[in-house]
């Protein structure tokens, strides 16, 4: 792996049941959403509805575990939902899932179908090591507000992903910053699947394998490596 991902001891203590699976992919082909990627999103919404069987997304045990963890670091999970729960709510609503671009559609489909937070980062835009830490509150998070670039700061104690330049995703997996997101120009991507107990690790591995297959299908010739699951105390 060209990029090292580490989880701090503070986060490990907060969520000892946390596991993440990383997919590293090069020579990708991205572009606008297609009929095929749109169909995958619709199929994922159907798989989600069957999985929930009439329950709300937050009633799923895995989503409940994320809500407990968000509460533990001071976030209000009903207002700032983890990315999988937020997508699931949109998938079940009349408007359905958003179409962003091809690569984002693929990982959003996996997130919804498996009800697991999945993120995508442009490897060429990451600066140095990626770390999951509890913020001091002084870190920079560059975002966009009212069409203009703006700098926010996470709350002290908030769990964030960051690199050497600053925060890349706030409240664990709630909101990604634009600096490292996957754009239509992206050719190298790092995809991160994040789980908490009680989701079995093999289920996370199955979701990662399905995403890797989709990346291979939509980017023929891409170099893709799925890394073994890493627990909260181990680098990936």
PDB file of C-alpha atoms in Angstrom:
ATOM      1  CA  UNK A   1       0.000   0.000   0.000  1.00  0.00           C
ATOM      2  CA  UNK A   2       1.274   3.434  -0.820  1.00  0.00           C
ATOM      3  CA  UNK A   3      -0.718   5.066   1.967  1.00  0.00           C
ATOM      4  CA  UNK A   4      -0.767   4.008   5.602  1.00  0.00           C
ATOM      5  CA  UNK A   5      -3.995   4.233   7.570  1.00  0.00           C
ATOM      6  CA  UNK A   6      -3.755   4.160  11.351  1.00  0.00           C
ATOM      7  CA  UNK A   7      -6.306   4.259  14.145  1.00  0.00           C
ATOM      8  CA  UNK A   8      -5.303   6.050  17.341  1.00  0.00           C
ATOM      9  CA  UNK A   9      -5.378   4.436  20.758  1.00  0.00           C
ATOM     10  CA  UNK A  10      -8.034   6.961  21.813  1.00  0.00           C
ATOM     11  CA  UNK A  11     -10.363   5.812  19.045  1.00  0.00           C
ATOM     12  CA  UNK A  12      -9.584   2.171  19.804  1.00  0.00           C
ATOM     13  CA  UNK A  13     -10.657   2.763  23.409  1.00  0.00           C
ATOM     14  CA  UNK A  14     -13.824   4.505  22.282  1.00  0.00           C
ATOM     15  CA  UNK A  15     -14.848   1.773  19.823  1.00  0.00           C
ATOM     16  CA  UNK A  16     -12.999  -1.511  20.454  1.00  0.00           C
ATOM     17  CA  UNK A  17     -15.296  -3.283  17.977  1.00  0.00           C
ATOM     18  CA  UNK A  18     -14.254  -1.083  15.040  1.00  0.00           C
ATOM     19  CA  UNK A  19     -12.869  -2.776  11.913  1.00  0.00           C
ATOM     20  CA  UNK A  20     -12.033  -1.325   8.525  1.00  0.00           C
ATOM     21  CA  UNK A  21     -11.310  -2.809   5.122  1.00  0.00           C
ATOM     22  CA  UNK A  22      -9.313  -0.855   2.539  1.00  0.00           C
ATOM     23  CA  UNK A  23      -9.371  -1.182  -1.245  1.00  0.00           C
ATOM     24  CA  UNK A  24      -6.583   0.485  -3.172  1.00  0.00           C
ATOM     25  CA  UNK A  25      -7.245   1.037  -6.883  1.00  0.00           C
ATOM     26  CA  UNK A  26      -5.183   2.524  -9.703  1.00  0.00           C
ATOM     27  CA  UNK A  27      -5.818   3.234 -13.395  1.00  0.00           C
ATOM     28  CA  UNK A  28      -9.488   3.846 -12.689  1.00  0.00           C
ATOM     29  CA  UNK A  29     -11.887   5.343 -15.201  1.00  0.00           C
ATOM     30  CA  UNK A  30     -14.368   7.834 -13.803  1.00  0.00           C
ATOM     31  CA  UNK A  31     -16.951  10.062 -15.391  1.00  0.00           C
ATOM     32  CA  UNK A  32     -20.597  11.078 -15.116  1.00  0.00           C
ATOM     33  CA  UNK A  33     -23.157   8.627 -13.781  1.00  0.00           C
ATOM     34  CA  UNK A  34     -24.358   6.130 -16.360  1.00  0.00           C
ATOM     35  CA  UNK A  35     -27.492   4.085 -16.849  1.00  0.00           C
ATOM     36  CA  UNK A  36     -25.574   1.097 -15.479  1.00  0.00           C
ATOM     37  CA  UNK A  37     -24.420   2.868 -12.315  1.00  0.00           C
ATOM     38  CA  UNK A  38     -27.911   4.288 -11.833  1.00  0.00           C
ATOM     39  CA  UNK A  39     -29.359   0.788 -12.085  1.00  0.00           C
ATOM     40  CA  UNK A  40     -26.923  -0.393  -9.415  1.00  0.00           C
ATOM     41  CA  UNK A  41     -28.193   2.299  -7.063  1.00  0.00           C
ATOM     42  CA  UNK A  42     -31.803   1.278  -7.673  1.00  0.00           C
ATOM     43  CA  UNK A  43     -30.922  -2.367  -7.104  1.00  0.00           C
ATOM     44  CA  UNK A  44     -29.124  -1.452  -3.875  1.00  0.00           C
ATOM     45  CA  UNK A  45     -32.215   0.363  -2.624  1.00  0.00           C
ATOM     46  CA  UNK A  46     -34.228  -2.793  -3.233  1.00  0.00           C
ATOM     47  CA  UNK A  47     -31.690  -4.907  -1.368  1.00  0.00           C
ATOM     48  CA  UNK A  48     -31.802  -2.461   1.524  1.00  0.00           C
ATOM     49  CA  UNK A  49     -35.602  -2.585   1.733  1.00  0.00           C
ATOM     50  CA  UNK A  50     -35.489  -6.379   1.845  1.00  0.00           C
ATOM     51  CA  UNK A  51     -32.775  -6.284   4.502  1.00  0.00           C
ATOM     52  CA  UNK A  52     -34.685  -3.886   6.751  1.00  0.00           C
ATOM     53  CA  UNK A  53     -38.049  -5.628   6.202  1.00  0.00           C
ATOM     54  CA  UNK A  54     -40.087  -2.632   7.302  1.00  0.00           C
ATOM     55  CA  UNK A  55     -37.696  -1.314   9.962  1.00  0.00           C
ATOM     56  CA  UNK A  56     -36.179   2.161   9.874  1.00  0.00           C
ATOM     57  CA  UNK A  57     -32.435   2.247   9.100  1.00  0.00           C
ATOM     58  CA  UNK A  58     -31.515   3.316  12.652  1.00  0.00           C
ATOM     59  CA  UNK A  59     -33.234   0.193  13.993  1.00  0.00           C
ATOM     60  CA  UNK A  60     -30.682  -2.056  12.283  1.00  0.00           C
ATOM     61  CA  UNK A  61     -28.197  -3.345  14.929  1.00  0.00           C
ATOM     62  CA  UNK A  62     -25.188  -2.076  12.980  1.00  0.00           C
ATOM     63  CA  UNK A  63     -26.658   1.406  12.610  1.00  0.00           C
ATOM     64  CA  UNK A  64     -27.650   1.368  16.294  1.00  0.00           C
ATOM     65  CA  UNK A  65     -24.010   0.647  17.173  1.00  0.00           C
ATOM     66  CA  UNK A  66     -22.878   3.633  15.102  1.00  0.00           C
ATOM     67  CA  UNK A  67     -25.427   5.838  16.875  1.00  0.00           C
ATOM     68  CA  UNK A  68     -24.079   4.735  20.259  1.00  0.00           C
ATOM     69  CA  UNK A  69     -20.533   5.474  19.137  1.00  0.00           C
ATOM     70  CA  UNK A  70     -21.449   8.897  17.778  1.00  0.00           C
ATOM     71  CA  UNK A  71     -23.080   9.710  21.115  1.00  0.00           C
ATOM     72  CA  UNK A  72     -19.942   8.542  22.922  1.00  0.00           C
ATOM     73  CA  UNK A  73     -17.778  11.211  21.248  1.00  0.00           C
ATOM     74  CA  UNK A  74     -20.348  13.953  21.745  1.00  0.00           C
ATOM     75  CA  UNK A  75     -22.184  13.967  18.425  1.00  0.00           C
ATOM     76  CA  UNK A  76     -25.967  13.850  18.086  1.00  0.00           C
ATOM     77  CA  UNK A  77     -26.621  10.878  15.780  1.00  0.00           C
ATOM     78  CA  UNK A  78     -30.161  11.958  14.893  1.00  0.00           C
ATOM     79  CA  UNK A  79     -28.751  15.207  13.462  1.00  0.00           C
ATOM     80  CA  UNK A  80     -25.378  14.081  12.111  1.00  0.00           C
ATOM     81  CA  UNK A  81     -25.947  10.538  10.909  1.00  0.00           C
ATOM     82  CA  UNK A  82     -23.201   8.185   9.841  1.00  0.00           C
ATOM     83  CA  UNK A  83     -22.895   8.057   6.068  1.00  0.00           C
ATOM     84  CA  UNK A  84     -24.590   4.670   5.657  1.00  0.00           C
ATOM     85  CA  UNK A  85     -27.668   5.664   7.649  1.00  0.00           C
ATOM     86  CA  UNK A  86     -27.948   8.970   5.810  1.00  0.00           C
ATOM     87  CA  UNK A  87     -27.756   7.224   2.428  1.00  0.00           C
ATOM     88  CA  UNK A  88     -30.221   4.558   3.542  1.00  0.00           C
ATOM     89  CA  UNK A  89     -32.796   7.187   4.461  1.00  0.00           C
ATOM     90  CA  UNK A  90     -32.431   8.766   1.022  1.00  0.00           C
ATOM     91  CA  UNK A  91     -32.639   5.373  -0.685  1.00  0.00           C
ATOM     92  CA  UNK A  92     -35.989   4.679   0.971  1.00  0.00           C
ATOM     93  CA  UNK A  93     -37.390   8.163   0.292  1.00  0.00           C
ATOM     94  CA  UNK A  94     -39.352   9.112  -2.814  1.00  0.00           C
ATOM     95  CA  UNK A  95     -36.429  10.952  -4.389  1.00  0.00           C
ATOM     96  CA  UNK A  96     -34.091   7.988  -4.073  1.00  0.00           C
ATOM     97  CA  UNK A  97     -30.318   8.051  -4.085  1.00  0.00           C
ATOM     98  CA  UNK A  98     -28.345  10.899  -5.665  1.00  0.00           C
ATOM     99  CA  UNK A  99     -26.290  10.250  -8.774  1.00  0.00           C
ATOM    100  CA  UNK A 100     -22.841  11.822  -8.267  1.00  0.00           C
ATOM    101  CA  UNK A 101     -20.333  10.248 -10.617  1.00  0.00           C
ATOM    102  CA  UNK A 102     -19.509   6.713 -11.661  1.00  0.00           C
ATOM    103  CA  UNK A 103     -17.066   5.819  -8.865  1.00  0.00           C
ATOM    104  CA  UNK A 104     -19.155   7.435  -6.140  1.00  0.00           C
ATOM    105  CA  UNK A 105     -22.255   5.645  -7.436  1.00  0.00           C
ATOM    106  CA  UNK A 106     -20.441   2.309  -7.137  1.00  0.00           C
ATOM    107  CA  UNK A 107     -19.389   2.728  -3.530  1.00  0.00           C
ATOM    108  CA  UNK A 108     -22.709   4.288  -2.539  1.00  0.00           C
ATOM    109  CA  UNK A 109     -24.474   1.232  -3.956  1.00  0.00           C
ATOM    110  CA  UNK A 110     -22.333  -1.051  -1.799  1.00  0.00           C
ATOM    111  CA  UNK A 111     -22.900   1.134   1.260  1.00  0.00           C
ATOM    112  CA  UNK A 112     -26.676   0.974   0.846  1.00  0.00           C
ATOM    113  CA  UNK A 113     -26.906  -2.705  -0.081  1.00  0.00           C
ATOM    114  CA  UNK A 114     -24.780  -3.800   2.888  1.00  0.00           C
ATOM    115  CA  UNK A 115     -25.712  -0.959   5.261  1.00  0.00           C
ATOM    116  CA  UNK A 116     -22.069  -0.139   5.952  1.00  0.00           C
ATOM    117  CA  UNK A 117     -20.293   3.245   5.786  1.00  0.00           C
ATOM    118  CA  UNK A 118     -18.080   3.408   2.697  1.00  0.00           C
ATOM    119  CA  UNK A 119     -15.868   6.311   1.726  1.00  0.00           C
ATOM    120  CA  UNK A 120     -13.750   7.102  -1.303  1.00  0.00           C
ATOM    121  CA  UNK A 121     -10.605   9.248  -1.369  1.00  0.00           C
ATOM    122  CA  UNK A 122      -8.524  10.419  -4.308  1.00  0.00           C
ATOM    123  CA  UNK A 123      -5.087   8.993  -3.516  1.00  0.00           C
ATOM    124  CA  UNK A 124      -3.357  11.733  -5.498  1.00  0.00           C
ATOM    125  CA  UNK A 125      -4.937  14.370  -3.242  1.00  0.00           C
ATOM    126  CA  UNK A 126      -4.039  12.756   0.088  1.00  0.00           C
ATOM    127  CA  UNK A 127      -1.040  14.347   1.778  1.00  0.00           C
ATOM    128  CA  UNK A 128       0.968  11.932   3.902  1.00  0.00           C
ATOM    129  CA  UNK A 129      -0.479   9.407   6.319  1.00  0.00           C
ATOM    130  CA  UNK A 130      -4.217   8.961   6.901  1.00  0.00           C
ATOM    131  CA  UNK A 131      -5.130   8.776  10.581  1.00  0.00           C
ATOM    132  CA  UNK A 132      -8.358   8.257  12.525  1.00  0.00           C
ATOM    133  CA  UNK A 133      -8.017  10.392  15.649  1.00  0.00           C
ATOM    134  CA  UNK A 134      -9.921  12.361  18.236  1.00  0.00           C
ATOM    135  CA  UNK A 135      -9.588  16.002  17.285  1.00  0.00           C
ATOM    136  CA  UNK A 136      -8.051  18.711  19.430  1.00  0.00           C
ATOM    137  CA  UNK A 137     -10.463  21.228  17.886  1.00  0.00           C
ATOM    138  CA  UNK A 138      -7.676  23.216  16.228  1.00  0.00           C
ATOM    139  CA  UNK A 139      -7.425  21.185  13.009  1.00  0.00           C
ATOM    140  CA  UNK A 140      -8.517  22.752   9.722  1.00  0.00           C
ATOM    141  CA  UNK A 141     -11.394  21.269   7.749  1.00  0.00           C
ATOM    142  CA  UNK A 142     -11.632  22.959   4.370  1.00  0.00           C
ATOM    143  CA  UNK A 143     -15.167  22.873   3.000  1.00  0.00           C
ATOM    144  CA  UNK A 144     -17.504  24.968   0.863  1.00  0.00           C
ATOM    145  CA  UNK A 145     -20.160  27.293   2.267  1.00  0.00           C
ATOM    146  CA  UNK A 146     -22.449  29.413   0.066  1.00  0.00           C
ATOM    147  CA  UNK A 147     -20.295  28.568  -2.925  1.00  0.00           C
ATOM    148  CA  UNK A 148     -17.101  29.830  -1.308  1.00  0.00           C
ATOM    149  CA  UNK A 149     -14.215  27.938   0.284  1.00  0.00           C
ATOM    150  CA  UNK A 150     -14.471  28.015   4.065  1.00  0.00           C
ATOM    151  CA  UNK A 151     -12.439  26.611   6.936  1.00  0.00           C
ATOM    152  CA  UNK A 152     -14.169  24.892   9.842  1.00  0.00           C
ATOM    153  CA  UNK A 153     -12.735  23.278  12.934  1.00  0.00           C
ATOM    154  CA  UNK A 154     -13.999  20.023  14.466  1.00  0.00           C
ATOM    155  CA  UNK A 155     -15.186  19.882  18.026  1.00  0.00           C
ATOM    156  CA  UNK A 156     -12.626  18.858  20.617  1.00  0.00           C
ATOM    157  CA  UNK A 157     -12.872  15.099  21.059  1.00  0.00           C
ATOM    158  CA  UNK A 158     -14.673  14.572  17.751  1.00  0.00           C
ATOM    159  CA  UNK A 159     -13.498  11.537  15.793  1.00  0.00           C
ATOM    160  CA  UNK A 160     -12.067  12.578  12.416  1.00  0.00           C
ATOM    161  CA  UNK A 161     -10.062  11.186   9.551  1.00  0.00           C
ATOM    162  CA  UNK A 162      -7.133  13.437   8.729  1.00  0.00           C
ATOM    163  CA  UNK A 163      -3.919  13.596   6.733  1.00  0.00           C
ATOM    164  CA  UNK A 164      -0.939  15.914   7.060  1.00  0.00           C
ATOM    165  CA  UNK A 165      -2.858  18.839   5.523  1.00  0.00           C
ATOM    166  CA  UNK A 166      -5.896  18.653   7.803  1.00  0.00           C
ATOM    167  CA  UNK A 167      -9.206  16.902   8.354  1.00  0.00           C
ATOM    168  CA  UNK A 168     -10.555  14.935   5.395  1.00  0.00           C
ATOM    169  CA  UNK A 169     -13.804  13.711   7.003  1.00  0.00           C
ATOM    170  CA  UNK A 170     -15.637  15.039  10.061  1.00  0.00           C
ATOM    171  CA  UNK A 171     -17.503  13.053  12.718  1.00  0.00           C
ATOM    172  CA  UNK A 172     -15.863   9.808  11.646  1.00  0.00           C
ATOM    173  CA  UNK A 173     -17.769   9.297   8.371  1.00  0.00           C
ATOM    174  CA  UNK A 174     -20.411  12.022   8.440  1.00  0.00           C
ATOM    175  CA  UNK A 175     -19.085  14.646   6.008  1.00  0.00           C
ATOM    176  CA  UNK A 176     -16.127  14.443   3.659  1.00  0.00           C
ATOM    177  CA  UNK A 177     -14.243  17.542   2.617  1.00  0.00           C
ATOM    178  CA  UNK A 178     -13.973  18.445  -1.086  1.00  0.00           C
ATOM    179  CA  UNK A 179     -10.164  18.349  -1.130  1.00  0.00           C
ATOM    180  CA  UNK A 180      -9.841  14.546  -1.352  1.00  0.00           C
ATOM    181  CA  UNK A 181     -13.193  13.504  -2.789  1.00  0.00           C
ATOM    182  CA  UNK A 182     -13.457  11.458  -5.976  1.00  0.00           C
ATOM    183  CA  UNK A 183     -14.031  13.648  -9.025  1.00  0.00           C
ATOM    184  CA  UNK A 184     -14.482  12.788 -12.687  1.00  0.00           C
ATOM    185  CA  UNK A 185     -10.724  13.312 -13.083  1.00  0.00           C
ATOM    186  CA  UNK A 186      -9.804  10.744 -10.402  1.00  0.00           C
ATOM    187  CA  UNK A 187      -7.628   7.853 -11.576  1.00  0.00           C
ATOM    188  CA  UNK A 188      -6.408   6.477  -8.224  1.00  0.00           C
ATOM    189  CA  UNK A 189      -8.810   5.770  -5.375  1.00  0.00           C
ATOM    190  CA  UNK A 190      -8.742   4.535  -1.817  1.00  0.00           C
ATOM    191  CA  UNK A 191     -12.044   3.010  -0.690  1.00  0.00           C
ATOM    192  CA  UNK A 192     -12.693   2.500   3.014  1.00  0.00           C
ATOM    193  CA  UNK A 193     -15.404   0.275   4.491  1.00  0.00           C
ATOM    194  CA  UNK A 194     -15.978   0.816   8.229  1.00  0.00           C
ATOM    195  CA  UNK A 195     -17.815  -1.518  10.586  1.00  0.00           C
ATOM    196  CA  UNK A 196     -18.619  -1.877  14.247  1.00  0.00           C
ATOM    197  CA  UNK A 197     -19.681  -4.936  16.192  1.00  0.00           C
ATOM    198  CA  UNK A 198     -22.164  -6.624  15.816  1.00  0.00           C
ATOM    199  CA  UNK A 199     -21.524  -6.658  12.040  1.00  0.00           C
ATOM    200  CA  UNK A 200     -19.448  -9.796  11.379  1.00  0.00           C
ATOM    201  CA  UNK A 201     -16.060  -9.172   9.778  1.00  0.00           C
ATOM    202  CA  UNK A 202     -16.823 -11.666   6.963  1.00  0.00           C
ATOM    203  CA  UNK A 203     -19.772  -9.482   5.958  1.00  0.00           C
ATOM    204  CA  UNK A 204     -17.448  -6.496   5.637  1.00  0.00           C
ATOM    205  CA  UNK A 205     -15.089  -8.636   3.544  1.00  0.00           C
ATOM    206  CA  UNK A 206     -17.975  -9.688   1.289  1.00  0.00           C
ATOM    207  CA  UNK A 207     -18.978  -6.045   0.774  1.00  0.00           C
ATOM    208  CA  UNK A 208     -15.385  -5.134  -0.078  1.00  0.00           C
ATOM    209  CA  UNK A 209     -15.121  -8.023  -2.534  1.00  0.00           C
ATOM    210  CA  UNK A 210     -18.320  -6.906  -4.257  1.00  0.00           C
ATOM    211  CA  UNK A 211     -17.018  -3.345  -4.556  1.00  0.00           C
ATOM    212  CA  UNK A 212     -13.710  -4.592  -5.960  1.00  0.00           C
ATOM    213  CA  UNK A 213     -15.614  -6.585  -8.591  1.00  0.00           C
ATOM    214  CA  UNK A 214     -17.588  -3.497  -9.592  1.00  0.00           C
ATOM    215  CA  UNK A 215     -14.422  -1.416  -9.863  1.00  0.00           C
ATOM    216  CA  UNK A 216     -12.892  -4.071 -12.116  1.00  0.00           C
ATOM    217  CA  UNK A 217     -16.044  -4.214 -14.219  1.00  0.00           C
ATOM    218  CA  UNK A 218     -16.319  -0.466 -14.759  1.00  0.00           C
ATOM    219  CA  UNK A 219     -12.565   0.162 -15.046  1.00  0.00           C
ATOM    220  CA  UNK A 220     -11.190  -2.747 -17.089  1.00  0.00           C
ATOM    221  CA  UNK A 221      -7.467  -3.099 -16.548  1.00  0.00           C
ATOM    222  CA  UNK A 222      -7.443  -1.255 -13.224  1.00  0.00           C
ATOM    223  CA  UNK A 223      -4.998  -2.435 -10.575  1.00  0.00           C
ATOM    224  CA  UNK A 224      -7.039  -3.264  -7.494  1.00  0.00           C
ATOM    225  CA  UNK A 225      -5.952  -4.672  -4.158  1.00  0.00           C
ATOM    226  CA  UNK A 226      -8.236  -5.504  -1.246  1.00  0.00           C
ATOM    227  CA  UNK A 227      -6.379  -5.379   2.054  1.00  0.00           C
ATOM    228  CA  UNK A 228      -7.165  -7.662   4.963  1.00  0.00           C
ATOM    229  CA  UNK A 229      -9.514  -6.209   7.605  1.00  0.00           C
ATOM    230  CA  UNK A 230      -7.752  -4.177  10.270  1.00  0.00           C
ATOM    231  CA  UNK A 231      -8.972  -3.893  13.839  1.00  0.00           C
ATOM    232  CA  UNK A 232      -9.008  -0.620  15.752  1.00  0.00           C
ATOM    233  CA  UNK A 233      -5.510  -1.128  17.049  1.00  0.00           C
ATOM    234  CA  UNK A 234      -3.767  -2.045  13.829  1.00  0.00           C
ATOM    235  CA  UNK A 235      -2.602  -0.101  10.784  1.00  0.00           C
ATOM    236  CA  UNK A 236      -3.998  -0.989   7.367  1.00  0.00           C
TER     237      UNK A 236
END
